[in-house]
Coordinates of C-alpha atoms in Angstrom, one line a residue:
M1 CA -97.1 35.6 -35.5
T2 CA -93.4 35.0 -36.0
V3 CA -92.0 31.5 -37.0
P4 CA -88.5 30.3 -37.2
W5 CA -86.8 30.0 -40.7
K6 CA -86.4 26.2 -40.5
S7 CA -90.2 25.7 -40.5
R8 CA -90.8 27.8 -43.7
P9 CA -87.9 27.1 -46.1
D10 CA -90.0 28.4 -49.0
L11 CA -90.3 31.8 -47.5
F12 CA -86.5 31.9 -46.7
R13 CA -85.9 31.3 -50.6
I14 CA -88.4 34.1 -51.4
G15 CA -86.5 36.5 -49.0
L16 CA -83.1 35.7 -50.6
L17 CA -84.5 36.3 -54.1
L18 CA -86.1 39.5 -53.0
C19 CA -83.0 40.9 -51.4
A20 CA -81.1 40.2 -54.6
T21 CA -83.6 41.9 -56.8
G22 CA -83.1 45.5 -57.7
A23 CA -86.2 47.2 -59.1
V24 CA -87.8 50.6 -59.4
S25 CA -86.4 53.2 -57.0
G26 CA -88.7 55.4 -54.9
Q27 CA -91.5 53.0 -54.7
F28 CA -91.2 52.8 -50.8
Q29 CA -89.3 54.7 -48.0
L30 CA -87.1 53.5 -45.3
E31 CA -86.7 55.6 -42.2
P32 CA -84.4 56.4 -40.5
L33 CA -81.5 55.9 -43.1
N34 CA -79.0 56.5 -40.1
S35 CA -79.8 55.4 -36.7
T36 CA -77.5 55.7 -33.6
V37 CA -78.7 53.8 -30.5
L38 CA -77.1 52.9 -27.2
Q39 CA -75.8 49.4 -26.6
G40 CA -78.5 47.3 -25.0
S41 CA -81.4 49.3 -26.3
D42 CA -83.8 48.7 -29.2
A43 CA -83.3 49.9 -32.8
R44 CA -86.3 50.5 -35.0
F45 CA -86.8 51.2 -38.6
N46 CA -90.0 51.9 -40.6
A47 CA -90.7 50.9 -44.2
T48 CA -93.5 52.5 -46.0
V49 CA -94.9 51.1 -49.3
Q50 CA -96.9 53.3 -51.6
R51 CA -98.8 50.5 -53.4
N52 CA -100.0 47.0 -52.7
W53 CA -97.2 44.5 -51.9
Q54 CA -96.8 40.9 -51.0
V55 CA -93.6 40.0 -49.1
M56 CA -91.1 42.3 -47.2
T57 CA -87.6 41.1 -46.0
W58 CA -85.1 42.6 -43.6
T59 CA -81.4 41.8 -43.6
V60 CA -78.8 42.8 -40.9
G61 CA -75.1 42.5 -41.5
G62 CA -75.7 40.4 -44.7
L63 CA -78.1 37.9 -43.1
M64 CA -81.8 38.0 -43.7
V65 CA -83.4 38.1 -40.4
V66 CA -87.1 38.6 -40.9
N67 CA -89.5 37.6 -43.7
F68 CA -92.7 39.6 -43.5
P69 CA -95.6 38.6 -45.8
V70 CA -98.7 40.8 -46.0
I71 CA -100.9 37.7 -45.4
G72 CA -99.4 34.8 -43.4
D73 CA -97.0 34.2 -40.7
I74 CA -93.9 36.4 -40.0
T75 CA -90.7 34.3 -39.8
S76 CA -87.6 35.5 -37.9
S77 CA -84.0 34.2 -37.4
S78 CA -84.2 34.9 -33.7
E79 CA -86.2 36.6 -31.0
Q80 CA -83.7 39.5 -31.2
F81 CA -85.5 40.7 -34.5
S82 CA -89.2 41.3 -35.0
A83 CA -91.6 43.2 -37.4
R84 CA -95.2 44.3 -37.3
F85 CA -97.6 46.7 -38.9
C86 CA -97.1 50.2 -37.7
S87 CA -100.9 50.5 -37.1
S88 CA -103.7 48.2 -37.0
G89 CA -105.3 47.8 -40.6
D90 CA -102.7 49.8 -42.4
T91 CA -100.7 47.5 -44.4
S92 CA -98.5 50.3 -46.0
C93 CA -96.2 50.7 -43.0
V94 CA -93.9 48.0 -41.3
E95 CA -91.9 48.6 -38.2
F96 CA -88.8 46.4 -38.0
T97 CA -87.1 46.1 -34.4
I98 CA -83.7 44.8 -33.3
H99 CA -83.9 44.2 -29.6
N100 CA -81.0 44.5 -27.2
V101 CA -78.5 45.8 -29.9
T102 CA -74.8 45.0 -29.5
R103 CA -71.8 46.7 -31.1
S104 CA -70.2 43.4 -32.0
G105 CA -73.2 41.9 -34.0
D106 CA -75.6 44.7 -35.0
A107 CA -73.6 47.8 -35.9
S108 CA -74.0 47.1 -39.6
P109 CA -76.2 48.0 -42.6
V110 CA -79.8 47.2 -42.3
V111 CA -81.4 46.5 -45.7
C112 CA -85.2 46.3 -46.4
G113 CA -86.5 44.8 -49.6
V114 CA -90.0 44.4 -51.0
L115 CA -90.9 41.7 -53.4
G116 CA -91.7 42.8 -56.9
D117 CA -90.5 45.9 -58.7
Y118 CA -90.0 47.9 -55.4
G119 CA -86.3 47.0 -54.9
S120 CA -84.6 47.6 -51.6
K121 CA -83.4 50.4 -49.3
T122 CA -80.4 50.4 -47.0
A123 CA -80.1 52.1 -43.6
H124 CA -77.0 52.2 -41.2
L125 CA -77.1 51.3 -37.7
Y126 CA -74.6 52.7 -35.1
V127 CA -74.2 51.4 -31.7
Q128 CA -72.7 53.4 -28.8
E129 CA -71.5 52.5 -25.3
S130 CA -72.1 54.4 -22.1
G131 CA -69.3 54.0 -19.6
T132 CA -68.7 55.3 -16.1
V133 CA -68.0 58.8 -14.8
N134 CA -66.2 59.7 -11.5
V135 CA -64.8 62.9 -10.1
N136 CA -61.6 61.9 -8.0
G137 CA -61.0 63.0 -4.5
G138 CA -64.6 63.7 -3.3
N139 CA -65.6 66.7 -1.6
V140 CA -63.0 69.5 -1.2
T141 CA -62.6 72.3 1.5
V142 CA -60.4 75.3 0.5
V143 CA -59.7 78.8 1.6
Q144 CA -61.4 81.7 -0.3
D145 CA -59.7 82.8 -3.4
Q146 CA -57.6 79.7 -3.5
Q147 CA -57.0 77.9 -6.9
V148 CA -58.9 74.6 -6.7
E149 CA -58.5 71.7 -9.2
F150 CA -61.0 68.8 -9.9
Q151 CA -60.2 65.7 -12.0
C152 CA -62.9 63.7 -13.8
I153 CA -62.3 60.2 -15.1
T154 CA -64.6 58.4 -17.7
S155 CA -64.1 54.7 -18.6
A156 CA -65.3 52.3 -21.1
W157 CA -67.0 54.6 -23.5
F158 CA -67.6 54.3 -27.2
P159 CA -67.1 56.4 -29.0
T160 CA -65.0 59.2 -27.0
P161 CA -67.7 60.9 -24.8
T162 CA -68.2 64.6 -24.8
V163 CA -67.1 65.8 -21.2
S164 CA -68.3 69.1 -19.7
W165 CA -68.6 70.6 -16.2
T166 CA -71.3 72.6 -14.3
R167 CA -71.1 74.6 -11.2
N168 CA -74.1 75.1 -9.2
G169 CA -76.1 73.8 -12.2
Q170 CA -74.4 76.5 -14.5
A171 CA -72.3 75.4 -17.4
V172 CA -68.6 76.0 -16.7
S173 CA -66.6 77.8 -19.7
S174 CA -64.5 75.3 -21.7
S175 CA -61.4 77.5 -21.1
L176 CA -61.4 76.4 -17.5
Y177 CA -60.9 72.6 -18.2
N178 CA -59.0 70.4 -20.4
T179 CA -59.9 66.9 -21.7
T180 CA -57.8 64.2 -23.1
S181 CA -58.9 60.8 -24.2
M182 CA -57.1 57.5 -25.2
A183 CA -58.2 54.2 -26.5
N184 CA -58.5 51.1 -24.2
G185 CA -59.1 48.1 -26.2
D186 CA -62.5 48.7 -28.3
T187 CA -63.5 51.5 -25.9
F188 CA -62.2 54.9 -24.7
N189 CA -61.1 56.4 -21.4
S190 CA -60.9 60.2 -20.9
T191 CA -59.5 62.5 -18.2
S192 CA -60.9 66.1 -17.6
V193 CA -59.1 68.5 -15.3
L194 CA -61.1 71.6 -14.2
K195 CA -59.4 74.5 -12.5
F196 CA -60.8 77.8 -11.1
Q197 CA -60.6 80.2 -8.2
A198 CA -62.7 79.3 -5.2
V199 CA -65.2 82.1 -4.3
G200 CA -68.0 80.4 -2.5
N201 CA -69.5 77.0 -1.7
A202 CA -70.6 75.2 -4.9
T203 CA -71.8 71.8 -6.2
V204 CA -69.3 70.8 -9.0
E205 CA -70.5 68.3 -11.5
C206 CA -68.8 66.4 -14.3
R207 CA -70.9 65.1 -17.2
A208 CA -70.2 62.7 -19.9
T209 CA -72.5 61.8 -22.9
V210 CA -72.6 60.4 -26.3
L211 CA -75.3 61.0 -29.1
S212 CA -77.5 58.1 -28.1
L213 CA -77.9 59.1 -24.4
T214 CA -81.0 60.9 -23.7
S215 CA -79.3 62.4 -20.5
P216 CA -75.6 62.6 -19.7
Q217 CA -73.9 60.4 -17.1
S218 CA -72.6 62.5 -14.3
S219 CA -70.7 62.5 -10.9
S220 CA -70.7 65.5 -8.5
V221 CA -68.8 66.6 -5.5
F222 CA -69.2 69.7 -2.9
L223 CA -66.7 72.5 -2.7
V224 CA -66.6 74.1 0.6
V225 CA -65.0 77.6 0.8
V226 CA -63.8 78.9 4.2
P227 CA -63.0 82.6 4.7
K228 CA -59.3 83.3 4.4
P229 CA -57.4 84.7 7.4
P230 CA -56.5 88.4 7.8
D231 CA -53.7 89.5 5.6
W232 CA -51.1 90.6 8.3
T233 CA -48.5 91.4 5.7
V234 CA -50.6 94.5 4.5
L235 CA -51.2 95.5 8.1
I236 CA -47.6 95.1 9.1
A237 CA -46.4 97.0 6.1
V238 CA -48.8 99.9 6.9
V239 CA -47.7 99.9 10.7
V240 CA -44.0 99.8 9.7
S241 CA -44.5 102.6 7.2
I242 CA -46.3 104.8 9.6
G243 CA -43.8 103.9 12.5
G244 CA -40.9 104.7 10.2
F245 CA -42.4 108.1 9.1
A246 CA -43.1 108.9 12.8
L247 CA -39.7 108.1 13.8
L248 CA -38.3 110.2 11.0
V249 CA -40.4 113.1 12.1
L250 CA -39.4 112.7 15.7
L251 CA -35.7 112.5 14.6
I252 CA -36.0 115.7 12.7
I253 CA -37.8 117.4 15.6
G254 CA -35.1 116.2 18.0
I255 CA -32.4 117.5 15.7
I256 CA -33.9 120.9 15.5
F257 CA -34.7 121.0 19.3
C258 CA -31.0 120.1 20.0
S259 CA -29.7 122.7 17.6
K260 CA -31.9 125.4 19.2
R261 CA -30.7 124.5 22.6
R262 CA -27.1 124.7 21.6
E263 CA -27.6 128.1 20.1
E264 CA -29.2 129.3 23.3
K265 CA -26.5 127.8 25.6
Q266 CA -23.7 129.2 23.5
P267 CA -23.9 132.8 24.8
N268 CA -24.5 131.5 28.5
Y269 CA -21.3 129.6 28.3
Q270 CA -19.4 132.5 27.0
D271 CA -20.8 134.6 29.9
E272 CA -19.9 131.9 32.4
M273 CA -16.4 131.7 31.1
S274 CA -16.1 135.5 31.3
R275 CA -17.5 135.5 34.8
R276 CA -15.0 132.8 36.0
V277 CA -12.2 134.8 34.5
R278 CA -13.2 138.0 36.3
T279 CA -13.6 136.0 39.6
H280 CA -10.2 134.4 39.2
S281 CA -8.7 137.9 38.5
Q282 CA -10.3 139.3 41.6
I283 CA -9.0 136.5 43.7
S284 CA -5.4 136.8 42.4
G285 CA -5.7 140.6 42.9
A286 CA -6.7 140.2 46.5
N287 CA -3.9 137.7 47.3
A288 CA -1.5 140.0 45.8
A289 CA -2.7 142.8 47.9
G290 CA -2.6 140.9 51.0
Q291 CA 1.0 139.9 50.5
R292 CA 1.9 143.5 50.1
Q293 CA 0.0 144.8 53.2
G294 CA 1.2 142.0 55.6
Q295 CA 3.9 142.5 58.2
E296 CA 6.8 140.2 59.0
N297 CA 6.3 138.0 62.0
A298 CA 9.4 138.4 63.9
G299 CA 8.2 136.2 66.6
Y300 CA 8.4 133.2 64.5
V301 CA 11.0 130.7 65.6
P302 CA 12.1 128.0 63.3
E303 CA 12.2 124.5 64.5
G304 CA 15.3 123.5 66.4
Q305 CA 16.1 127.1 67.8
T306 CA 16.4 127.3 71.6
S307 CA 16.5 130.9 72.4
V308 CA 15.4 134.3 71.4
A309 CA 17.3 137.5 71.8
P310 CA 15.6 139.9 74.0
S311 CA 16.2 142.7 71.7
E312 CA 14.4 140.9 68.9
L313 CA 11.3 140.2 71.0
T314 CA 11.1 143.7 72.2
D315 CA 11.3 145.1 68.7
S316 CA 8.4 142.9 67.4
G317 CA 6.1 144.2 70.3
F318 CA 6.0 140.9 72.4
S319 CA 5.3 140.9 76.1
Q320 CA 7.5 139.3 78.6
S321 CA 6.7 137.7 82.1
N322 CA 8.7 136.1 84.9
G323 CA 10.1 132.7 84.2
F324 CA 8.8 132.4 80.6
K325 CA 7.6 134.6 77.8
V326 CA 4.4 134.3 75.9
Y327 CA 4.2 135.8 72.5
K328 CA 0.9 136.2 70.7
V329 CA 1.1 137.2 67.0
A330 CA -1.9 138.1 65.0
D331 CA -2.1 139.8 61.7
A332 CA -4.9 142.3 61.6
N333 CA -5.6 141.8 57.9
Q334 CA -5.5 138.0 58.3
A335 CA -7.9 138.1 61.3
G336 CA -10.3 140.1 59.5
N337 CA -10.3 137.8 56.6
G338 CA -10.9 134.7 58.9
Y339 CA -7.3 133.5 59.2
G340 CA -6.3 132.3 62.6
G341 CA -3.1 133.3 64.6
A342 CA -0.1 131.6 66.2
H343 CA 0.7 131.2 69.9
I344 CA 4.3 130.9 70.9
T345 CA 5.5 130.0 74.5
V346 CA 9.0 130.5 75.4
G347 CA 10.6 129.0 78.4
E348 CA 14.0 129.4 80.1
S349 CA 15.1 126.3 78.2
G350 CA 14.3 127.7 74.7
V351 CA 11.4 128.5 72.4
R352 CA 8.5 126.2 71.6
K353 CA 6.1 127.1 69.0
H354 CA 2.4 126.1 68.6
R355 CA 0.6 127.0 65.4
H356 CA -3.1 126.9 64.7
V357 CA -4.3 127.7 61.3
T358 CA -8.0 127.8 60.1
I359 CA -8.8 128.4 56.4
V360 CA -12.4 129.3 55.5

């Protein structure tokens, strides 16, 4: 049974005397000597006495909070502190408990003293705070092989939390993320940035913890990876390379083909020129021969002439008729070559010429 100090002033004085007494060391044990607990939880210490004892006291932060006699009522300064035997019927072990610990009032030395020559033992209580964890941005969708970045924010932790990342439940290498922390009053805030190349869908989780936590606080998001579109750059480069090579081959083939054609046409061109020269020579020779073999057309009367001497007509082989004369002149060589002749009609009043020429 626990009673307040005010109802038992005698026990309070005994407790103060006990805490001030230093006696033989090693007569009893206090465990643990260092305790780290989370704010809001309970802190427990066990004191084991090797021999018979009468009164045990517990002091927190310099103030005696529990007086525990072997026989009699247990007195406590408040309901936050309590003490009991570790097991029924065993008076050698006492368990001291601080309920709902706080950083401001309970993070201090805890002293246990036993009346007599036992002396006292001191343990240290450390109180930590668990804050919040959040991955900014929520779920992310990216293209395959794209660099992706996640940011995790932790707030109101004491001391600075340990931040880590997992991907599909597997721990992420610390080389892929960077964490920075800064004080915010009497607590700490942290920012952790994770970067990696997206390969497939994954659950990305940020975890923060301190020593007193049995399991870390966490926040997770989903990473959705979609296939990347075809890389047309490579395809275009290949097509252009092949096309350029093919064009170069065609150009070379064309140049070779044209060169051969020119080589084949060169002799034919010379033969054609020779043939044309020979033809021209033959035509020129034929014209010269015709000029030499032709006869003078004595029957030709120039324009404006009105009479023809009978002697001239007779000498040229023209025929005469009554009243008018008709002369027909034809060159045998020219007729054979397709040239036409000329008809001349001569009247009493003069000569009138009609010429018809046909060239084939």
